[in-house]
mmCIF file of C-alpha atoms in Angstrom:
data_model
loop_
_atom_site.group_PDB
_atom_site.id
_atom_site.type_symbol
_atom_site.label_atom_id
_atom_site.label_comp_id
_atom_site.label_asym_id
_atom_site.label_seq_id
_atom_site.Cartn_x
_atom_site.Cartn_y
_atom_site.Cartn_z
ATOM 1 C CA MET A 3 14.461 16.632 2.322
ATOM 2 C CA ARG A 4 11.354 17.842 0.519
ATOM 3 C CA GLY A 5 8.251 18.786 2.527
ATOM 4 C CA GLY A 6 10.006 18.561 5.869
ATOM 5 C CA SER A 7 10.454 14.791 5.709
ATOM 6 C CA TRP A 8 13.177 13.697 8.024
ATOM 7 C CA PRO A 9 14.700 10.210 7.932
ATOM 8 C CA VAL A 10 16.038 9.733 11.448
ATOM 9 C CA SER A 11 16.297 11.207 14.923
ATOM 10 C CA GLN A 12 18.492 10.433 17.877
ATOM 11 C CA ALA A 13 18.991 11.936 21.305
ATOM 12 C CA GLY A 14 22.676 12.958 21.469
ATOM 13 C CA THR A 15 23.975 13.127 17.859
ATOM 14 C CA ALA A 16 27.444 12.037 16.949
ATOM 15 C CA PRO A 17 29.661 14.628 15.257
ATOM 16 C CA ALA A 18 28.985 14.862 11.474
ATOM 17 C CA PRO A 19 31.695 13.864 9.029
ATOM 18 C CA SER A 20 32.865 16.880 7.164
ATOM 19 C CA SER A 21 32.710 15.027 3.836
ATOM 20 C CA VAL A 22 28.926 14.849 3.923
ATOM 21 C CA SER A 23 26.738 17.871 3.346
ATOM 22 C CA PRO A 24 24.109 18.284 6.185
ATOM 23 C CA VAL A 25 20.448 18.470 5.621
ATOM 24 C CA ARG A 26 17.563 19.302 7.865
ATOM 25 C CA SER A 27 17.585 17.130 11.002
ATOM 26 C CA GLN A 28 14.708 15.832 12.996
ATOM 27 C CA PRO A 29 13.636 17.265 16.414
ATOM 28 C CA GLY A 30 14.878 15.480 19.418
ATOM 29 C CA PRO A 31 16.216 16.099 22.889
ATOM 30 C CA ALA A 32 19.843 17.117 23.460
ATOM 31 C CA ARG A 33 20.744 17.329 19.779
ATOM 32 C CA SER A 34 23.868 18.777 18.366
ATOM 33 C CA GLY A 35 25.106 19.067 14.791
ATOM 34 C CA ALA A 36 23.282 18.001 11.590
ATOM 35 C CA SER A 37 21.749 14.735 10.511
ATOM 36 C CA LEU A 38 21.681 12.909 7.159
ATOM 37 C CA GLY A 39 20.001 9.508 7.302
ATOM 38 C CA CYS A 40 21.367 7.871 10.423
ATOM 39 C CA SER A 41 22.417 10.515 12.898
ATOM 40 C CA ALA A 42 25.134 8.257 14.385
ATOM 41 C CA CYS A 43 26.949 7.141 11.241
ATOM 42 C CA ARG A 44 25.184 9.193 8.570
ATOM 43 C CA TRP A 45 24.676 6.049 6.520
ATOM 44 C CA SER A 46 28.287 5.935 5.416
ATOM 45 C CA HIS A 47 28.560 2.217 6.246
ATOM 46 C CA SER A 48 27.527 -0.755 3.992
ATOM 47 C CA GLY A 49 24.532 1.085 2.613
ATOM 48 C CA THR A 50 21.855 -1.197 4.121
ATOM 49 C CA GLY A 51 18.884 0.230 6.029
ATOM 50 C CA VAL A 52 20.174 -0.953 9.366
ATOM 51 C CA CYS A 53 22.481 1.175 11.371
ATOM 52 C CA SER A 54 25.742 -0.752 12.132
ATOM 53 C CA THR A 55 27.192 1.689 14.663
ATOM 54 C CA PRO A 56 27.859 -0.342 17.930
ATOM 55 C CA GLY A 57 25.259 0.358 20.573
ATOM 56 C CA ILE A 58 22.760 2.247 18.366
ATOM 57 C CA LYS A 59 19.374 0.668 18.415
ATOM 58 C CA MET A 60 16.169 2.295 17.230
ATOM 59 C CA LEU A 61 12.475 2.239 16.272
ATOM 60 C CA TYR A 62 12.038 1.785 12.487
ATOM 61 C CA LEU A 63 8.726 2.977 10.926
ATOM 62 C CA ILE A 64 8.416 1.200 7.530
ATOM 63 C CA GLY A 65 5.924 1.810 4.734
ATOM 64 C CA LEU A 66 4.608 -1.348 3.035
ATOM 65 C CA GLY A 67 3.135 0.250 -0.087
ATOM 66 C CA LEU A 68 -0.318 -0.594 -1.393
ATOM 67 C CA GLY A 69 -0.470 -3.969 -3.082
ATOM 68 C CA ASP A 70 0.984 -7.115 -1.539
ATOM 69 C CA ALA A 71 3.959 -8.409 0.384
ATOM 70 C CA LYS A 72 6.440 -7.548 -2.430
ATOM 71 C CA ASP A 73 5.680 -3.864 -2.345
ATOM 72 C CA ILE A 74 7.990 -3.283 0.548
ATOM 73 C CA THR A 75 11.202 -1.501 -0.391
ATOM 74 C CA VAL A 76 14.542 -3.424 -0.404
ATOM 75 C CA LYS A 77 15.783 -1.252 2.420
ATOM 76 C CA GLY A 78 12.589 -1.839 4.388
ATOM 77 C CA LEU A 79 12.898 -5.681 3.977
ATOM 78 C CA GLU A 80 16.550 -5.598 5.091
ATOM 79 C CA VAL A 81 15.428 -3.801 8.316
ATOM 80 C CA VAL A 82 12.531 -6.193 8.969
ATOM 81 C CA LYS A 83 14.774 -9.266 8.688
ATOM 82 C CA HIS A 84 17.139 -7.605 11.223
ATOM 83 C CA CYS A 85 14.784 -6.353 13.940
ATOM 84 C CA ARG A 86 14.127 -8.163 17.183
ATOM 85 C CA ARG A 87 10.422 -7.450 17.087
ATOM 86 C CA VAL A 88 8.194 -6.507 14.088
ATOM 87 C CA TYR A 89 4.738 -4.988 14.541
ATOM 88 C CA LEU A 90 2.109 -4.824 11.772
ATOM 89 C CA GLU A 91 -0.314 -1.908 12.216
ATOM 90 C CA ALA A 92 -3.674 -3.361 11.376
ATOM 91 C CA TYR A 93 -6.361 -0.706 11.613
ATOM 92 C CA THR A 94 -5.778 2.345 9.517
ATOM 93 C CA SER A 95 -5.491 0.365 6.260
ATOM 94 C CA VAL A 96 -5.100 -3.129 4.840
ATOM 95 C CA LEU A 97 -3.161 -4.865 2.083
ATOM 96 C CA THR A 98 -4.717 -7.321 -0.384
ATOM 97 C CA VAL A 99 -2.933 -10.164 1.406
ATOM 98 C CA GLY A 100 -3.039 -11.298 4.966
ATOM 99 C CA LYS A 101 -0.550 -11.475 7.806
ATOM 100 C CA GLU A 102 0.504 -15.043 6.956
ATOM 101 C CA ALA A 103 1.508 -14.068 3.442
ATOM 102 C CA LEU A 104 3.658 -11.221 4.791
ATOM 103 C CA GLU A 105 5.326 -13.465 7.316
ATOM 104 C CA GLU A 106 6.136 -15.994 4.589
ATOM 105 C CA PHE A 107 7.724 -13.375 2.352
ATOM 106 C CA TYR A 108 9.512 -11.427 5.134
ATOM 107 C CA GLY A 109 10.676 -14.615 6.854
ATOM 108 C CA ARG A 110 9.642 -13.119 10.185
ATOM 109 C CA GLU A 111 6.849 -13.439 12.674
ATOM 110 C CA LEU A 112 4.674 -10.332 12.875
ATOM 111 C CA ILE A 113 2.897 -8.986 15.907
ATOM 112 C CA LEU A 114 -0.495 -7.459 15.097
ATOM 113 C CA ALA A 115 -0.963 -3.946 16.473
ATOM 114 C CA ASP A 116 -4.641 -2.972 16.487
ATOM 115 C CA ARG A 117 -6.037 0.526 17.509
ATOM 116 C CA GLU A 118 -5.954 -0.335 21.242
ATOM 117 C CA THR A 119 -2.354 -1.468 21.111
ATOM 118 C CA VAL A 120 -1.071 1.523 19.191
ATOM 119 C CA GLU A 121 -3.137 4.262 20.945
ATOM 120 C CA GLN A 122 -3.295 2.884 24.493
ATOM 121 C CA GLU A 123 -0.325 0.518 24.804
ATOM 122 C CA ALA A 124 2.365 2.303 22.744
ATOM 123 C CA ASP A 125 4.845 1.797 25.570
ATOM 124 C CA ASN A 126 4.800 -1.966 24.928
ATOM 125 C CA ILE A 127 5.770 -1.295 21.292
ATOM 126 C CA LEU A 128 8.626 0.992 22.364
ATOM 127 C CA LYS A 129 9.846 -1.223 25.221
ATOM 128 C CA ASP A 130 13.569 -1.828 25.001
ATOM 129 C CA ALA A 131 13.695 -0.138 21.537
ATOM 130 C CA ASP A 132 16.863 1.628 22.891
ATOM 131 C CA LEU A 133 18.428 -1.808 23.460
ATOM 132 C CA CYS A 134 17.173 -3.806 20.388
ATOM 133 C CA ASP A 135 15.779 -2.768 16.950
ATOM 134 C CA VAL A 136 12.060 -2.664 16.656
ATOM 135 C CA ALA A 137 10.053 -2.335 13.410
ATOM 136 C CA PHE A 138 6.509 -0.875 13.006
ATOM 137 C CA LEU A 139 5.023 -1.666 9.633
ATOM 138 C CA VAL A 140 2.375 0.535 8.071
ATOM 139 C CA VAL A 141 0.378 -0.024 4.921
ATOM 140 C CA GLY A 142 1.096 2.782 2.492
ATOM 141 C CA ASP A 143 3.459 5.359 3.960
ATOM 142 C CA PRO A 144 4.276 5.560 7.685
ATOM 143 C CA PHE A 145 2.899 9.048 8.116
ATOM 144 C CA GLY A 146 -0.484 8.476 6.605
ATOM 145 C CA ALA A 147 -2.120 8.768 10.002
ATOM 146 C CA THR A 148 -1.517 11.065 13.007
ATOM 147 C CA THR A 149 -1.400 8.019 15.283
ATOM 148 C CA HIS A 150 2.037 7.242 13.842
ATOM 149 C CA SER A 151 3.391 10.683 14.527
ATOM 150 C CA ASP A 152 2.244 10.216 18.187
ATOM 151 C CA LEU A 153 4.303 7.058 18.304
ATOM 152 C CA VAL A 154 7.385 8.965 17.042
ATOM 153 C CA LEU A 155 6.856 11.709 19.675
ATOM 154 C CA ARG A 156 6.581 9.095 22.416
ATOM 155 C CA ALA A 157 9.915 7.528 21.207
ATOM 156 C CA VAL A 158 11.655 10.890 21.156
ATOM 157 C CA LYS A 159 10.405 11.576 24.644
ATOM 158 C CA LEU A 160 11.882 8.275 25.871
ATOM 159 C CA GLY A 161 15.209 9.098 24.196
ATOM 160 C CA ILE A 162 14.692 6.361 21.574
ATOM 161 C CA SER A 163 16.190 6.970 18.037
ATOM 162 C CA TYR A 164 13.955 6.370 15.067
ATOM 163 C CA ARG A 165 14.188 5.961 11.345
ATOM 164 C CA VAL A 166 11.528 6.300 8.732
ATOM 165 C CA ILE A 167 11.490 4.289 5.470
ATOM 166 C CA HIS A 168 8.870 5.639 3.141
ATOM 167 C CA ASN A 169 6.766 3.969 0.460
ATOM 168 C CA ALA A 170 3.912 4.702 -1.927
ATOM 169 C CA SER A 171 0.612 5.922 -0.488
ATOM 170 C CA ILE A 172 -2.887 6.383 -1.894
ATOM 171 C CA VAL A 173 -2.242 10.132 -1.979
ATOM 172 C CA ASN A 174 0.109 9.817 -4.881
ATOM 173 C CA ALA A 175 -1.077 6.434 -6.325
ATOM 174 C CA VAL A 176 -4.436 7.832 -7.213
ATOM 175 C CA GLY A 177 -2.717 9.439 -10.275
ATOM 176 C CA CYS A 178 -3.349 6.002 -11.949
ATOM 177 C CA CYS A 179 -6.814 7.293 -12.922
ATOM 178 C CA GLY A 180 -5.371 10.063 -14.943
ATOM 179 C CA LEU A 181 -6.141 13.055 -12.673
ATOM 180 C CA GLN A 182 -2.957 15.032 -12.041
ATOM 181 C CA VAL A 183 -1.548 14.507 -8.510
ATOM 182 C CA THR A 184 0.617 17.514 -8.262
ATOM 183 C CA LEU A 185 -1.356 17.948 -5.025
ATOM 184 C CA LEU A 186 -0.271 21.499 -4.253
ATOM 185 C CA TYR A 187 -2.024 22.597 -7.518
ATOM 186 C CA ASN A 188 -4.719 20.347 -8.531
ATOM 187 C CA PHE A 189 -6.140 18.712 -5.340
ATOM 188 C CA GLY A 190 -7.710 20.459 -2.500
ATOM 189 C CA GLU A 191 -8.110 19.215 1.089
ATOM 190 C CA THR A 192 -8.440 15.408 1.423
ATOM 191 C CA VAL A 193 -11.505 14.204 3.275
ATOM 192 C CA SER A 194 -12.642 11.111 5.107
ATOM 193 C CA VAL A 195 -16.131 9.735 4.432
ATOM 194 C CA VAL A 196 -17.384 7.892 7.413
ATOM 195 C CA PHE A 197 -20.081 5.162 7.741
ATOM 196 C CA TRP A 198 -23.416 6.689 8.839
ATOM 197 C CA THR A 199 -25.580 5.222 11.579
ATOM 198 C CA ASP A 200 -29.237 5.588 12.259
ATOM 199 C CA THR A 201 -28.485 8.366 14.753
ATOM 200 C CA TRP A 202 -25.328 9.861 13.368
ATOM 201 C CA LYS A 203 -25.082 11.264 9.937
ATOM 202 C CA PRO A 204 -22.269 13.888 9.727
ATOM 203 C CA GLU A 205 -22.036 16.134 6.653
ATOM 204 C CA SER A 206 -18.990 18.249 7.469
ATOM 205 C CA PHE A 207 -16.867 16.487 4.908
ATOM 206 C CA PHE A 208 -19.234 17.612 2.160
ATOM 207 C CA ASP A 209 -18.617 21.251 2.938
ATOM 208 C CA LYS A 210 -14.894 20.672 2.368
ATOM 209 C CA ILE A 211 -15.645 18.942 -0.975
ATOM 210 C CA GLN A 212 -17.761 21.871 -1.996
ATOM 211 C CA LYS A 213 -15.077 24.356 -1.098
ATOM 212 C CA ASN A 214 -12.616 22.377 -3.247
ATOM 213 C CA LYS A 215 -15.174 22.240 -6.086
ATOM 214 C CA GLN A 216 -15.688 26.025 -5.927
ATOM 215 C CA ASN A 217 -11.951 26.459 -6.241
ATOM 216 C CA GLY A 218 -11.786 24.156 -9.291
ATOM 217 C CA MET A 219 -9.864 21.500 -7.294
ATOM 218 C CA HIS A 220 -10.238 17.714 -7.082
ATOM 219 C CA THR A 221 -11.062 16.027 -3.751
ATOM 220 C CA LEU A 222 -9.602 12.748 -2.660
ATOM 221 C CA CYS A 223 -12.115 10.907 -0.418
ATOM 222 C CA LEU A 224 -10.701 8.316 1.854
ATOM 223 C CA LEU A 225 -13.467 5.807 2.644
ATOM 224 C CA ASP A 226 -14.107 4.476 6.104
ATOM 225 C CA ILE A 227 -12.898 1.124 7.454
ATOM 226 C CA LYS A 228 -14.113 -0.496 10.677
ATOM 227 C CA VAL A 229 -11.692 -3.054 12.077
ATOM 228 C CA LYS A 230 -12.005 -4.425 15.619
ATOM 229 C CA GLU A 231 -14.843 -1.936 16.473
ATOM 230 C CA GLN A 232 -17.189 -2.439 19.396
ATOM 231 C CA SER A 233 -20.951 -1.787 19.261
ATOM 232 C CA LEU A 234 -22.165 0.997 21.488
ATOM 233 C CA GLU A 235 -23.922 -1.583 23.723
ATOM 234 C CA ASN A 236 -20.856 -3.666 24.246
ATOM 235 C CA LEU A 237 -18.706 -0.596 24.766
ATOM 236 C CA MET A 238 -21.036 0.631 27.542
ATOM 237 C CA LYS A 239 -21.032 -2.714 29.139
ATOM 238 C CA GLY A 240 -17.316 -3.035 28.950
ATOM 239 C CA LYS A 241 -17.537 -6.271 26.975
ATOM 240 C CA LYS A 242 -14.565 -6.805 24.569
ATOM 241 C CA ILE A 243 -16.811 -8.204 21.853
ATOM 242 C CA TYR A 244 -15.898 -6.866 18.443
ATOM 243 C CA GLU A 245 -17.984 -6.322 15.275
ATOM 244 C CA SER A 246 -17.106 -7.907 11.940
ATOM 245 C CA PRO A 247 -14.698 -5.773 9.824
ATOM 246 C CA ARG A 248 -16.430 -3.376 7.358
ATOM 247 C CA TYR A 249 -14.920 -1.450 4.467
ATOM 248 C CA MET A 250 -16.824 1.351 2.806
ATOM 249 C CA THR A 251 -17.351 0.882 -0.977
ATOM 250 C CA VAL A 252 -17.459 3.549 -3.623
ATOM 251 C CA ASN A 253 -21.222 3.035 -4.273
ATOM 252 C CA GLN A 254 -21.929 3.404 -0.422
ATOM 253 C CA ALA A 255 -19.919 6.686 -0.359
ATOM 254 C CA ALA A 256 -21.737 7.910 -3.462
ATOM 255 C CA GLU A 257 -25.185 7.058 -1.916
ATOM 256 C CA GLN A 258 -24.312 9.044 1.218
ATOM 257 C CA LEU A 259 -23.164 12.006 -0.932
ATOM 258 C CA LEU A 260 -26.398 11.918 -2.910
ATOM 259 C CA ALA A 261 -28.411 11.947 0.291
ATOM 260 C CA ILE A 262 -26.515 14.985 1.418
ATOM 261 C CA VAL A 263 -27.279 16.722 -1.982
ATOM 262 C CA GLN A 264 -30.965 16.086 -1.364
ATOM 263 C CA ASN A 265 -30.721 17.370 2.231
ATOM 264 C CA ARG A 266 -29.131 20.556 1.088
ATOM 265 C CA ARG A 267 -31.842 21.210 -1.536
ATOM 266 C CA LEU A 268 -34.538 20.687 1.080
ATOM 267 C CA GLN A 269 -32.773 23.432 3.022
ATOM 268 C CA GLY A 270 -33.055 25.767 0.089
ATOM 269 C CA GLU A 271 -29.435 25.389 -1.097
ATOM 270 C CA GLU A 272 -28.285 24.374 -4.512
ATOM 271 C CA PRO A 273 -25.070 22.582 -3.865
ATOM 272 C CA GLU A 274 -21.904 22.736 -6.067
ATOM 273 C CA VAL A 275 -21.821 18.985 -6.059
ATOM 274 C CA THR A 276 -24.771 17.372 -7.785
ATOM 275 C CA GLU A 277 -25.881 14.019 -9.220
ATOM 276 C CA SER A 278 -24.113 14.882 -12.547
ATOM 277 C CA THR A 279 -20.740 15.853 -10.943
ATOM 278 C CA LEU A 280 -17.951 13.775 -12.433
ATOM 279 C CA CYS A 281 -16.230 11.327 -10.008
ATOM 280 C CA VAL A 282 -13.771 8.493 -9.970
ATOM 281 C CA GLY A 283 -13.985 5.305 -7.989
ATOM 282 C CA LEU A 284 -10.850 3.279 -7.267
ATOM 283 C CA ALA A 285 -10.394 -0.083 -5.646
ATOM 284 C CA ARG A 286 -7.289 -1.972 -4.523
ATOM 285 C CA VAL A 287 -4.956 0.635 -5.988
ATOM 286 C CA GLY A 288 -1.508 -0.857 -6.548
ATOM 287 C CA ALA A 289 -2.706 -4.473 -6.655
ATOM 288 C CA MET A 290 -2.826 -6.627 -9.854
ATOM 289 C CA ASP A 291 -6.598 -6.548 -9.687
ATOM 290 C CA GLN A 292 -7.047 -2.847 -9.081
ATOM 291 C CA LYS A 293 -10.228 -1.392 -10.666
ATOM 292 C CA ILE A 294 -11.086 2.241 -11.691
ATOM 293 C CA ALA A 295 -14.460 3.575 -12.780
ATOM 294 C CA SER A 296 -15.276 7.155 -13.811
ATOM 295 C CA GLY A 297 -18.705 8.636 -14.255
ATOM 296 C CA THR A 298 -21.247 10.858 -12.546
ATOM 297 C CA LEU A 299 -21.954 10.702 -8.875
ATOM 298 C CA GLN A 300 -25.268 9.079 -9.706
ATOM 299 C CA GLN A 301 -23.579 6.382 -11.862
ATOM 300 C CA LEU A 302 -21.048 5.577 -9.212
ATOM 301 C CA SER A 303 -23.804 4.920 -6.676
ATOM 302 C CA THR A 304 -24.527 1.704 -8.628
ATOM 303 C CA VAL A 305 -21.050 0.635 -9.648
ATOM 304 C CA GLU A 306 -19.473 -2.508 -8.123
ATOM 305 C CA LEU A 307 -15.668 -2.514 -7.788
ATOM 306 C CA GLY A 308 -15.206 -5.563 -5.652
ATOM 307 C CA GLY A 309 -13.192 -6.042 -2.437
ATOM 308 C CA PRO A 310 -11.489 -3.417 -0.324
ATOM 309 C CA LEU A 311 -9.863 -0.880 -0.051
ATOM 310 C CA HIS A 312 -11.872 1.762 -1.988
ATOM 311 C CA SER A 313 -11.186 5.463 -2.558
ATOM 312 C CA MET A 314 -13.122 8.086 -4.433
ATOM 313 C CA ILE A 315 -12.267 11.409 -6.156
ATOM 314 C CA ILE A 316 -14.753 14.218 -6.815
ATOM 315 C CA ALA A 317 -13.439 16.023 -9.885
ATOM 316 C CA GLY A 318 -12.870 19.692 -10.095
ATOM 317 C CA ASN A 319 -11.804 21.627 -13.163
ATOM 318 C CA MET A 320 -10.104 19.263 -15.655
ATOM 319 C CA HIS A 321 -7.462 19.539 -18.341
ATOM 320 C CA PRO A 322 -8.439 17.897 -21.666
ATOM 321 C CA LEU A 323 -5.746 15.264 -21.025
ATOM 322 C CA GLU A 324 -7.346 14.451 -17.693
ATOM 323 C CA ILE A 325 -10.717 14.031 -19.452
ATOM 324 C CA ASP A 326 -9.199 11.740 -22.108
ATOM 325 C CA MET A 327 -7.636 9.611 -19.381
ATOM 326 C CA LEU A 328 -10.911 9.297 -17.423
ATOM 327 C CA LYS A 329 -12.767 8.195 -20.521
ATOM 328 C CA LEU A 330 -10.588 5.056 -20.510
ATOM 329 C CA PHE A 331 -12.452 4.091 -17.322
ATOM 330 C CA ALA A 332 -15.877 5.555 -18.099
ATOM 331 C CA VAL A 333 -19.128 3.816 -16.975
ATOM 332 C CA ASP A 334 -20.682 5.585 -19.909
ATOM 333 C CA GLU A 335 -18.643 7.982 -22.125
ATOM 334 C CA SER A 336 -21.683 10.183 -22.768
ATOM 335 C CA SER A 337 -21.218 11.453 -19.220
ATOM 336 C CA PHE A 338 -18.160 13.379 -20.487
ATOM 337 C CA GLU A 339 -20.193 15.186 -23.091
ATOM 338 C CA ASP A 340 -22.633 16.983 -20.859
ATOM 339 C CA ASN A 341 -22.616 20.623 -19.920
ATOM 340 C CA GLU A 342 -20.760 20.210 -16.698
ATOM 341 C CA CYS A 343 -17.893 18.496 -18.326
ATOM 342 C CA GLN A 344 -17.488 21.128 -20.973
ATOM 343 C CA ARG A 345 -17.582 23.853 -18.329
ATOM 344 C CA ASN A 346 -14.834 22.115 -16.322
ATOM 345 C CA THR A 347 -12.519 22.157 -19.400
#
């Protein structure tokens, strides 16, 4: 599999049929032989996503894609309908539809899994997953967050088999704006832009953006979301009172970046990223009402793209075709005629 992506792992692998060529297997205790798909039957059965080998039960991590209930893959839906328990991870990202819409389409009741459940009560999710199939649903692709890798490691430690069913994620879907997403070549390190507070205003992500910019590379900025978060006061008092959900918008992220640009100038630095740097704002990528806006960082600080989720790209050096594509979404086409844009080409 490309990029070290492994579909399944099981403790104690059944011998591999000689008619199937082996591929890289996933790590796991007491393994022998190679694995292709399901390590018990190697997916030589009916072709559905569910292992039909008697006695084999497992944890399924299923990507839901980016838009709505119908973005799940056919294989993922087959597994969801089959599993005894189905969890919906509900804090690293969100779809444009709610839990009820998913339940109606899947024909299954979903158990919401918030940050506390996944990070502190993972054993409850894995309970009896060696006796009955359990599904863990993730918006985008299952491995978009390190938390999900931790869940896999816990499963392996308990001797529980697991299978991953991938889907589209924001990392490849941002290509809809026209910037090339051959990430090994055109994009640098992805960064997260967090909400500032009155007393906490980190700038470390800006240094990574600048490094990418110096190398001529684009930067994908994943914008902060706050779901089921506690205020510092309630956290210190041990009160389980949660703040209303908040989702960072493109204009909020742009405003923070502009503030950092000003701070760096006050420190005697002339940053690589400035008010005239070309950027792209994206909202609800994959949904029917997705929106894209391209323009300078200053222009994106005033753009309104509607509801969540939002992402942002700081452009590096651009191919003429990339520029032509970005013009389709321009706040003001004259932004693409300034000196910076000519230098980037």
